[in-house]
mmCIF file of C-alpha atoms in Angstrom:
data_model
loop_
_atom_site.group_PDB
_atom_site.id
_atom_site.type_symbol
_atom_site.label_atom_id
_atom_site.label_comp_id
_atom_site.label_asym_id
_atom_site.label_seq_id
_atom_site.Cartn_x
_atom_site.Cartn_y
_atom_site.Cartn_z
ATOM 1 C CA UNK J 1 22.039 -85.436 1.944
ATOM 2 C CA UNK J 2 20.918 -83.360 4.481
ATOM 3 C CA UNK J 3 20.340 -79.717 4.400
ATOM 4 C CA UNK J 4 19.265 -77.244 7.121
ATOM 5 C CA UNK J 5 15.932 -76.704 7.404
ATOM 6 C CA UNK J 6 14.771 -74.432 9.905
ATOM 7 C CA UNK J 7 16.781 -72.969 13.308
ATOM 8 C CA UNK J 8 14.539 -72.964 16.257
ATOM 9 C CA UNK J 9 14.565 -70.447 18.833
ATOM 10 C CA UNK J 10 12.640 -71.531 22.302
ATOM 11 C CA UNK J 11 10.638 -68.121 23.821
ATOM 12 C CA UNK J 12 8.436 -67.177 26.367
ATOM 13 C CA UNK J 13 6.731 -64.142 24.067
ATOM 14 C CA UNK J 14 5.848 -65.387 20.700
ATOM 15 C CA UNK J 15 4.070 -62.258 19.844
ATOM 16 C CA UNK J 16 7.162 -60.021 20.642
ATOM 17 C CA UNK J 17 9.799 -62.385 19.003
ATOM 18 C CA UNK J 18 7.757 -62.843 16.020
ATOM 19 C CA UNK J 19 7.596 -58.850 15.493
ATOM 20 C CA UNK J 20 11.336 -58.907 16.397
ATOM 21 C CA UNK J 21 13.020 -61.629 13.923
ATOM 22 C CA UNK J 22 10.404 -60.913 11.174
ATOM 23 C CA UNK J 23 11.863 -57.137 10.966
ATOM 24 C CA UNK J 24 15.195 -57.978 12.092
ATOM 25 C CA UNK J 25 16.090 -60.723 9.000
ATOM 26 C CA UNK J 26 13.482 -59.447 6.689
ATOM 27 C CA UNK J 27 11.305 -63.122 7.252
ATOM 28 C CA UNK J 28 7.654 -63.425 7.018
ATOM 29 C CA UNK J 29 5.561 -65.764 8.626
ATOM 30 C CA UNK J 30 3.985 -69.098 7.492
ATOM 31 C CA UNK J 31 0.383 -68.597 7.772
ATOM 32 C CA UNK J 32 -2.052 -69.698 9.108
ATOM 33 C CA UNK J 33 -0.230 -69.613 12.658
ATOM 34 C CA UNK J 34 -0.055 -72.474 14.894
ATOM 35 C CA UNK J 35 -0.580 -72.161 18.625
ATOM 36 C CA UNK J 36 2.952 -71.776 20.422
ATOM 37 C CA UNK J 37 4.806 -71.788 17.303
ATOM 38 C CA UNK J 38 5.900 -69.953 14.006
ATOM 39 C CA UNK J 39 8.012 -70.433 11.062
ATOM 40 C CA UNK J 40 9.387 -67.480 9.733
ATOM 41 C CA UNK J 41 10.786 -68.143 6.188
ATOM 42 C CA UNK J 42 13.084 -65.624 3.837
ATOM 43 C CA UNK J 43 11.187 -63.229 1.732
ATOM 44 C CA UNK J 44 13.563 -63.659 -1.064
ATOM 45 C CA UNK J 45 13.025 -67.508 -0.663
ATOM 46 C CA UNK J 46 16.582 -68.212 0.173
ATOM 47 C CA UNK J 47 18.135 -69.053 3.446
ATOM 48 C CA UNK J 48 16.944 -71.526 6.193
ATOM 49 C CA UNK J 49 13.811 -70.736 8.036
ATOM 50 C CA UNK J 50 13.990 -69.320 11.722
ATOM 51 C CA UNK J 51 11.022 -70.755 13.675
ATOM 52 C CA UNK J 52 9.797 -69.739 16.825
ATOM 53 C CA UNK J 53 8.580 -71.964 19.764
ATOM 54 C CA UNK J 54 6.580 -70.777 22.869
ATOM 55 C CA UNK J 55 8.137 -73.459 25.278
ATOM 56 C CA UNK J 56 9.999 -71.156 28.227
ATOM 57 C CA UNK J 57 13.567 -72.844 28.965
ATOM 58 C CA UNK J 58 16.646 -71.867 31.182
ATOM 59 C CA UNK J 59 18.898 -69.317 29.472
ATOM 60 C CA UNK J 60 22.170 -70.498 29.931
ATOM 61 C CA UNK J 61 25.679 -68.310 28.904
ATOM 62 C CA UNK J 62 27.040 -68.730 27.086
ATOM 63 C CA UNK J 63 24.466 -70.203 24.808
ATOM 64 C CA UNK J 64 25.651 -73.559 23.337
ATOM 65 C CA UNK J 65 24.472 -72.363 20.083
ATOM 66 C CA UNK J 66 24.174 -69.157 18.229
ATOM 67 C CA UNK J 67 23.280 -67.475 14.701
ATOM 68 C CA UNK J 68 26.100 -65.504 12.810
ATOM 69 C CA UNK J 69 24.470 -62.972 10.645
ATOM 70 C CA UNK J 70 26.626 -61.232 8.234
ATOM 71 C CA UNK J 71 25.833 -57.661 7.104
ATOM 72 C CA UNK J 72 27.482 -55.491 4.265
ATOM 73 C CA UNK J 73 27.232 -52.852 6.522
ATOM 74 C CA UNK J 74 27.615 -53.887 10.201
ATOM 75 C CA UNK J 75 27.042 -50.331 12.082
ATOM 76 C CA UNK J 76 24.095 -49.821 10.206
ATOM 77 C CA UNK J 77 22.337 -53.069 11.357
ATOM 78 C CA UNK J 78 23.730 -52.893 15.136
ATOM 79 C CA UNK J 79 21.687 -49.771 14.723
ATOM 80 C CA UNK J 80 18.819 -50.955 13.130
ATOM 81 C CA UNK J 81 18.626 -54.229 15.137
ATOM 82 C CA UNK J 82 18.751 -51.998 18.842
ATOM 83 C CA UNK J 83 16.146 -49.820 17.558
ATOM 84 C CA UNK J 84 14.047 -53.076 17.447
ATOM 85 C CA UNK J 85 15.098 -54.182 21.057
ATOM 86 C CA UNK J 86 17.989 -56.033 20.448
ATOM 87 C CA UNK J 87 21.187 -55.305 22.907
ATOM 88 C CA UNK J 88 25.163 -55.014 22.403
ATOM 89 C CA UNK J 89 26.538 -57.584 24.676
ATOM 90 C CA UNK J 90 30.101 -56.274 26.238
ATOM 91 C CA UNK J 91 32.231 -59.418 26.166
ATOM 92 C CA UNK J 92 35.644 -58.809 27.817
ATOM 93 C CA UNK J 93 37.336 -61.471 25.953
ATOM 94 C CA UNK J 94 36.179 -60.162 22.376
ATOM 95 C CA UNK J 95 39.370 -60.007 20.358
ATOM 96 C CA UNK J 96 40.865 -55.945 19.759
ATOM 97 C CA UNK J 97 39.565 -55.579 15.930
ATOM 98 C CA UNK J 98 37.034 -58.760 15.616
ATOM 99 C CA UNK J 99 34.707 -58.520 12.337
ATOM 100 C CA UNK J 100 31.665 -59.379 14.845
ATOM 101 C CA UNK J 101 29.046 -57.645 17.467
ATOM 102 C CA UNK J 102 27.501 -59.806 20.047
ATOM 103 C CA UNK J 103 24.069 -58.921 20.231
ATOM 104 C CA UNK J 104 21.164 -60.470 21.991
ATOM 105 C CA UNK J 105 17.201 -60.345 21.015
ATOM 106 C CA UNK J 106 14.348 -59.030 23.530
ATOM 107 C CA UNK J 107 14.624 -62.293 25.423
ATOM 108 C CA UNK J 108 18.377 -62.345 25.870
ATOM 109 C CA UNK J 109 18.662 -64.807 22.429
ATOM 110 C CA UNK J 110 22.285 -64.454 21.510
ATOM 111 C CA UNK J 111 23.484 -63.660 18.180
ATOM 112 C CA UNK J 112 26.259 -62.217 16.520
ATOM 113 C CA UNK J 113 26.686 -59.477 13.650
ATOM 114 C CA UNK J 114 29.682 -60.103 11.522
ATOM 115 C CA UNK J 115 31.036 -57.549 8.926
ATOM 116 C CA UNK J 116 30.724 -59.352 5.712
ATOM 117 C CA UNK J 117 31.412 -55.959 3.937
ATOM 118 C CA UNK J 118 33.013 -56.741 0.210
ATOM 119 C CA UNK J 119 36.759 -57.832 0.817
ATOM 120 C CA UNK J 120 36.127 -59.131 4.651
ATOM 121 C CA UNK J 121 36.947 -62.382 6.022
ATOM 122 C CA UNK J 122 33.502 -63.528 6.415
#
């Protein structure tokens, strides 16, 4: 049986991405840090790890894979993520009334913030 152990995000600026994703997800880095690689794990102990790999790579849009982050208070999380350096992404094909908002981290890696408030589909 397999399980997701870590989702790896390639990055150019490891320190900046480490700060962003640690704060965005309330994760903590495994110490000691490796040179060019950081594994972040949930403080709560629940959920997959997110690893940051300092290997520059070409940004391709739309990305082949992205994270869907569930939020009980989507509006508050969108504001909080923007204060950390994330940007909202306008997508003209986004369905009206969609329960997600597309964002990108400080290096342009895209992710969605999904409204998972009680009673929502997520």
